[in-house]
Short mmCIF file of C-alpha atoms and ligand atoms in Angstrom, two decimals:
data_model
loop_
_atom_site.label_atom_id
_atom_site.label_comp_id
_atom_site.label_asym_id
_atom_site.label_seq_id
_atom_site.Cartn_x
_atom_site.Cartn_y
_atom_site.Cartn_z
CA UNK L 101 -0.25 0.28 -0.14
CA UNK L 102 1.35 3.21 -0.52
CA UNK L 103 0.62 6.34 0.17
CA UNK L 104 -0.31 8.32 -3.06
CA UNK L 105 -2.62 5.46 -3.82
CA UNK L 106 -5.32 5.43 -1.31
CA UNK L 107 -4.86 9.51 -0.82
CA UNK L 108 -6.24 8.59 -4.13
CA UNK L 109 -9.46 6.27 -3.42
CA UNK L 110 -9.99 7.93 -0.55
CA UNK L 111 -10.73 11.16 -3.56
CA UNK L 112 -12.60 8.00 -5.48
CA UNK L 113 -14.44 7.31 -2.31
CA UNK L 114 -14.93 10.57 -1.50
CA UNK L 115 -15.94 12.43 -4.66
CA UNK L 116 -17.23 9.55 -6.75
CA UNK L 117 -18.89 11.49 -9.52
CA UNK L 118 -14.87 12.38 -9.94
CA UNK L 119 -13.72 8.80 -10.83
CA UNK L 120 -15.65 8.08 -13.83
CA UNK L 121 -14.88 10.84 -15.78
CA UNK L 122 -12.89 14.71 -15.85
CA UNK L 123 -14.48 17.26 -13.12
CA UNK L 124 -15.02 19.16 -15.34
CA UNK L 125 -17.02 17.97 -18.00
CA UNK L 126 -19.02 16.88 -15.12
CA UNK L 127 -19.70 21.39 -14.17
CA UNK L 128 -20.61 21.71 -17.38
CA UNK L 129 -23.88 19.51 -17.32
CA UNK L 130 -26.41 19.79 -15.09
CA UNK L 131 -27.64 16.72 -13.87
CA UNK L 132 -31.48 16.36 -12.03
CA UNK L 133 -31.45 13.77 -9.19
CA UNK L 134 -32.81 11.62 -12.38
CA UNK L 135 -29.37 11.73 -14.08
CA UNK L 136 -27.56 13.91 -16.28
CA UNK L 137 -29.73 16.57 -18.08
CA UNK L 138 -30.20 16.40 -21.66
CA UNK L 139 -32.08 17.29 -24.88
CA UNK L 140 -35.62 15.85 -24.53
CA UNK L 141 -36.56 17.33 -27.73
CA UNK L 142 -40.25 17.74 -26.11
CA UNK L 143 -41.68 22.11 -25.72
CA UNK L 144 -42.29 21.18 -22.01
CA UNK L 145 -42.74 18.52 -18.98
CA UNK L 146 -45.32 17.80 -16.68
CA UNK L 147 -44.94 20.62 -13.69
CA UNK L 148 -44.73 23.69 -12.32
CA UNK L 149 -42.87 26.67 -12.00
CA UNK L 150 -44.69 27.36 -8.64
CA UNK L 151 -45.64 26.56 -5.56
CA UNK L 152 -47.34 27.57 -3.00
CA UNK L 153 -45.19 29.56 -1.20
CA UNK L 154 -42.22 30.24 -4.22
CA UNK L 155 -41.17 30.73 -7.78
CA UNK L 156 -38.22 28.24 -9.54
CA UNK L 157 -37.62 30.37 -11.94
CA UNK L 158 -33.22 30.23 -11.36
CA UNK L 159 -33.12 27.09 -12.12
CA UNK L 160 -35.42 23.25 -11.46
CA UNK L 161 -39.07 22.76 -10.30
CA UNK L 162 -39.22 20.13 -7.28
CA UNK L 163 -41.62 18.26 -9.66
CA UNK L 164 -38.44 17.63 -12.02
CA UNK L 165 -38.94 20.28 -14.60
CA UNK L 166 -36.51 23.08 -15.41
CA UNK L 167 -37.69 26.63 -15.25
CA UNK L 168 -34.26 28.48 -16.20
CA UNK L 169 -33.63 29.79 -19.38
CA UNK L 170 -31.97 26.93 -20.15
CA UNK L 171 -34.56 25.09 -20.49
CA UNK L 172 -35.80 25.70 -24.07
CA UNK L 173 -33.05 24.75 -25.41
CA UNK L 174 -32.36 21.09 -23.33
CA UNK L 175 -36.63 20.97 -24.34
CA UNK L 176 -36.67 20.01 -20.60
CA UNK L 177 -39.09 23.39 -18.93
CA UNK L 178 -41.50 22.96 -17.20
CA UNK L 179 -45.38 23.95 -18.96
CA UNK L 180 -45.50 26.84 -17.02
CA UNK L 181 -42.33 28.37 -17.38
CA UNK L 182 -43.04 30.56 -19.83
CA UNK L 183 -46.07 31.68 -18.03
CA UNK L 184 -44.06 31.72 -14.86
CA UNK L 185 -40.80 33.14 -15.68
CA UNK L 186 -39.53 35.44 -18.59
CA UNK L 187 -40.32 38.61 -18.08
CA UNK L 188 -43.59 40.64 -19.59
CA UNK L 189 -42.93 41.71 -23.15
CA UNK L 190 -41.83 45.46 -23.62
CA UNK L 191 -45.24 46.86 -24.26
CA UNK L 192 -45.46 48.39 -28.39
CA UNK L 193 -44.22 51.65 -28.35
CA UNK L 194 -47.75 53.74 -28.32
CA UNK L 195 -47.66 54.79 -32.68
CA UNK L 196 -47.27 58.11 -33.83
CA UNK L 197 -50.51 59.89 -33.72
CA UNK L 198 -52.09 60.62 -36.67
CA UNK L 199 -52.26 64.17 -37.58
CA UNK L 200 -54.98 65.72 -35.99
CA UNK L 201 -57.40 66.56 -38.81
CA UNK L 202 -59.43 69.98 -39.20
CA UNK L 203 -60.73 71.02 -36.10
CA UNK L 204 -64.19 69.57 -35.17
CA UNK L 205 -66.12 72.66 -36.23
CA UNK L 206 -65.39 76.01 -37.48
CA UNK L 207 -66.87 79.41 -37.79
CA UNK L 208 -66.41 81.11 -41.23
CA UNK L 209 -67.73 83.94 -42.45
CA UNK L 210 -68.20 84.02 -46.34
CA UNK L 211 -68.20 87.65 -47.97
CA UNK L 212 -69.93 88.08 -51.76
CA UNK L 213 -69.12 90.54 -53.58
CA UNK L 214 -69.83 90.94 -57.14
CA UNK L 215 -69.52 93.48 -59.60
CA UNK L 216 -71.89 92.30 -62.79
CA UNK L 217 -71.81 95.39 -64.90
CA UNK L 218 -73.26 94.51 -67.90
CA UNK L 219 -74.82 98.31 -70.12
CA UNK L 220 -78.67 98.08 -70.64
CA UNK L 221 -80.15 95.13 -68.65
CA UNK L 222 -82.83 96.29 -66.45
CA UNK L 223 -82.66 96.22 -62.52
CA UNK L 224 -79.97 94.01 -62.69
CA UNK L 225 -79.14 92.50 -58.81
CA UNK L 226 -78.24 88.69 -57.25
CA UNK L 227 -81.62 86.64 -56.23
CA UNK L 228 -81.06 85.30 -52.31
CA UNK L 229 -78.16 83.16 -51.43
CA UNK L 230 -78.45 79.66 -51.07
CA UNK L 231 -76.35 76.66 -49.88
CA UNK L 232 -75.09 73.85 -47.77
CA UNK L 233 -72.88 72.12 -45.16
CA UNK L 234 -72.89 69.52 -46.74
CA UNK L 235 -70.52 65.44 -47.11
CA UNK L 236 -69.03 64.19 -50.82
CA UNK L 237 -71.57 61.97 -50.58
CA UNK L 238 -73.77 64.79 -51.93
CA UNK L 239 -74.05 66.87 -54.84
CA UNK L 240 -76.80 69.94 -55.03
CA UNK L 241 -75.49 70.43 -58.92
CA UNK L 242 -71.92 70.22 -61.37
CA UNK L 243 -70.73 71.14 -64.57
CA UNK L 244 -72.50 68.27 -66.91
CA UNK L 245 -74.77 67.34 -64.19
CA UNK L 246 -78.32 68.48 -64.78
CA UNK L 247 -80.54 70.17 -62.57
CA UNK L 248 -82.60 69.22 -59.72
CA UNK L 249 -86.24 70.95 -60.01
CA UNK L 250 -85.15 72.96 -57.13
CA UNK L 251 -82.12 74.57 -58.39
CA UNK L 252 -84.67 75.01 -61.85
CA UNK L 253 -86.35 76.90 -59.57
CA UNK L 254 -83.64 78.38 -57.86
CA UNK L 255 -81.55 79.14 -61.73
CA UNK L 256 -84.83 80.69 -63.11
CA UNK L 257 -86.64 82.79 -60.06
CA UNK L 258 -85.08 83.07 -57.26
CA UNK L 259 -86.93 81.41 -55.16
CA UNK L 260 -84.90 79.63 -53.25
CA UNK L 261 -88.06 77.29 -51.72
CA UNK L 262 -88.26 74.15 -53.06
CA UNK L 263 -84.12 74.15 -53.47
CA UNK L 264 -84.04 74.15 -49.59
CA UNK L 265 -86.43 71.42 -49.22
CA UNK L 266 -84.44 69.46 -51.28
CA UNK L 267 -81.04 71.10 -48.71
CA UNK L 268 -82.86 70.18 -45.84
CA UNK L 269 -83.73 66.49 -46.97
CA UNK L 270 -80.30 65.85 -47.05
CA UNK L 271 -79.99 67.36 -44.43
CA UNK L 272 -82.76 64.39 -42.70
CA UNK L 273 -80.58 61.60 -44.73
CA UNK L 274 -77.50 62.29 -43.02
CA UNK L 275 -75.42 62.91 -45.89
CA UNK L 276 -75.15 67.80 -45.48
CA UNK L 277 -75.25 69.13 -42.21
CA UNK L 278 -76.48 72.64 -42.28
CA UNK L 279 -78.79 75.33 -44.42
CA UNK L 280 -77.07 77.93 -45.64
CA UNK L 281 -79.23 81.07 -46.69
CA UNK L 282 -78.00 85.36 -46.83
CA UNK L 283 -79.23 87.59 -48.23
CA UNK L 284 -80.07 89.09 -52.04
CA UNK L 285 -77.63 91.54 -53.29
CA UNK L 286 -80.10 94.40 -54.82
CA UNK L 287 -77.92 95.84 -57.68
CA UNK L 288 -75.34 93.59 -59.91
CA UNK L 289 -71.81 95.20 -58.16
CA UNK L 290 -73.00 94.56 -54.97
CA UNK L 291 -71.75 93.03 -51.32
CA UNK L 292 -73.18 91.53 -48.98
CA UNK L 293 -71.81 88.25 -46.70
CA UNK L 294 -72.97 85.86 -43.36
CA UNK L 295 -71.16 83.94 -41.55
CA UNK L 296 -72.11 80.25 -40.82
CA UNK L 297 -70.90 76.83 -38.48
CA UNK L 298 -69.28 74.13 -40.01
CA UNK L 299 -68.24 70.21 -39.30
CA UNK L 300 -64.81 68.58 -39.98
CA UNK L 301 -67.76 65.54 -41.21
CA UNK L 302 -69.21 67.69 -43.59
CA UNK L 303 -66.63 70.58 -44.84
CA UNK L 304 -68.50 71.03 -48.23
CA UNK L 305 -69.65 73.81 -49.38
CA UNK L 306 -72.26 74.71 -51.76
CA UNK L 307 -73.33 78.55 -52.23
CA UNK L 308 -75.35 79.84 -55.64
CA UNK L 309 -77.44 82.51 -56.63
CA UNK L 310 -79.40 83.64 -59.03
CA UNK L 311 -78.52 86.04 -62.18
CA UNK L 312 -81.14 88.66 -63.06
CA UNK L 313 -82.50 88.73 -64.97
CA UNK L 314 -81.89 86.23 -66.72
CA UNK L 315 -83.12 82.92 -68.22
CA UNK L 316 -81.36 80.81 -66.19
CA UNK L 317 -78.13 81.66 -64.80
CA UNK L 318 -77.00 80.98 -61.83
CA UNK L 319 -73.13 81.77 -60.07
CA UNK L 320 -71.78 79.58 -56.91
CA UNK L 321 -69.64 77.58 -56.12
CA UNK L 322 -70.62 73.14 -56.00
CA UNK L 323 -69.27 70.90 -52.82
CA UNK L 324 -65.86 72.72 -52.50
CA UNK L 325 -64.27 71.73 -48.99
CA UNK L 326 -62.88 74.36 -46.07
CA UNK L 327 -60.63 72.16 -44.82
CA UNK L 328 -57.56 70.66 -46.98
CA UNK L 329 -54.21 69.16 -45.77
CA UNK L 330 -55.90 68.90 -42.21
CA UNK L 331 -56.38 72.38 -41.71
CA UNK L 332 -59.70 75.12 -42.20
CA UNK L 333 -58.52 76.98 -45.24
CA UNK L 334 -59.86 80.44 -46.04
CA UNK L 335 -59.29 81.79 -49.38
CA UNK L 336 -61.34 83.56 -52.24
CA UNK L 337 -63.31 82.03 -55.72
CA UNK L 338 -64.25 83.57 -58.59
CA UNK L 339 -67.76 83.63 -59.28
CA UNK L 340 -68.13 82.79 -63.49
CA UNK L 341 -71.98 83.03 -64.60
CA UNK L 342 -73.57 79.40 -65.38
CA UNK L 343 -76.54 77.80 -67.16
CA UNK L 344 -79.11 75.43 -65.54
CA UNK L 345 -79.23 73.75 -68.34
CA UNK L 346 -83.50 74.42 -68.03
CA UNK L 347 -84.44 77.48 -70.00
CA UNK L 348 -84.05 77.71 -74.50
CA UNK L 349 -83.61 82.08 -73.48
CA UNK L 350 -80.17 83.10 -74.71
CA UNK L 351 -80.71 87.42 -73.34
CA UNK L 352 -81.16 88.64 -69.65
CA UNK L 353 -84.98 89.11 -70.10
CA UNK L 354 -85.74 86.34 -72.95
CA UNK L 355 -89.28 85.01 -72.35
CA UNK L 356 -89.60 81.80 -70.73
CA UNK L 357 -88.85 79.19 -73.05
CA UNK L 358 -88.87 76.37 -70.75
CA UNK L 359 -85.98 73.52 -72.52
CA UNK L 360 -87.25 69.91 -72.83
CA UNK L 361 -85.61 66.95 -72.15
CA UNK L 362 -83.35 69.74 -69.55
CA UNK L 363 -79.74 70.24 -71.28
CA UNK L 364 -76.47 69.70 -68.67
CA UNK L 365 -75.66 72.92 -66.36
CA UNK L 366 -71.90 74.38 -67.60
CA UNK L 367 -70.45 78.01 -68.22
CA UNK L 368 -73.03 80.14 -69.80
CA UNK L 369 -71.74 81.39 -73.42
CA UNK L 370 -72.78 84.96 -73.17
CA UNK L 371 -69.37 85.48 -70.52
CA UNK L 372 -67.00 83.52 -71.79
CA UNK L 373 -64.39 86.40 -73.24
CA UNK L 374 -62.97 85.97 -76.68
CA UNK L 375 -61.04 82.72 -76.39
CA UNK L 376 -63.54 80.67 -74.62
CA UNK L 377 -62.68 81.71 -70.59
CA UNK L 378 -65.28 82.76 -68.64
CA UNK L 379 -65.98 85.72 -67.32
CA UNK L 380 -65.80 86.82 -63.26
CA UNK L 381 -68.42 88.69 -62.00
CA UNK L 382 -67.43 88.30 -58.53
CA UNK L 383 -66.13 86.60 -55.42
CA UNK L 384 -66.26 84.41 -53.18
CA UNK L 385 -64.01 84.84 -50.01
CA UNK L 386 -64.49 82.01 -47.71
CA UNK L 387 -62.76 83.87 -44.26
CA UNK L 388 -62.32 81.37 -40.72
CA UNK L 389 -63.25 83.69 -38.08
CA1 CA W 156 -80.12 78.15 -70.44
#
């Protein structure tokens, strides 16, 4: 018996695993009560990473399954390891807010400034303004379209009742928001103005007035949005003279001559320049207040 051997035998008795495998390997491979930990190729094992009074996220559950960060690689995670031990994912950052869009409502003043000065026309004037604030889902008139019955009355007589009823029907149906009514202008080259509220969910303006006297001629706007680029805008529109297509008279004071069937609404030829460009007879200026 030699001392060195006896020493080695004693070491093996005290620390048996060191005799079967190099010490370094034994430290690299975690072991369970059942033996070495190896890849199981499973998603999880029965058991829990928590008991009534403890959690086992840094290591092994008393049930035998594991709760540590390596358990996914080994395939020996407890079935609730992800729920119990993985930190809550960082919440998604709040997306940048979309551009706000136009304020929900805006107040405007419209200044109607007319300068119709055709000589030799008796009693030149402009009939009462009528229109609406509305959505893009409704057109009260359009170039190339046909005049409604109410629009025909407005363009031929200046009367606003039937067109007002049509506008109120669209308000009731939800495609228009409010009726716009302004005074007439008792001369060809006078002015008038009024204020109105408009809402971002019905941001378009239609506003018309009959040129009087005339067979069926009028000025105005058709569905101009005052909300552009997410902002309420102010601006000026030139007033061109349109023919409603419902009366065939060609002079200011021509007798009634119903056009049946009606023509499409278009620019009135009497108010085109030699080059065919519409001549402005005034302006409508919309100013946000
Ligand atoms: Ca006409």
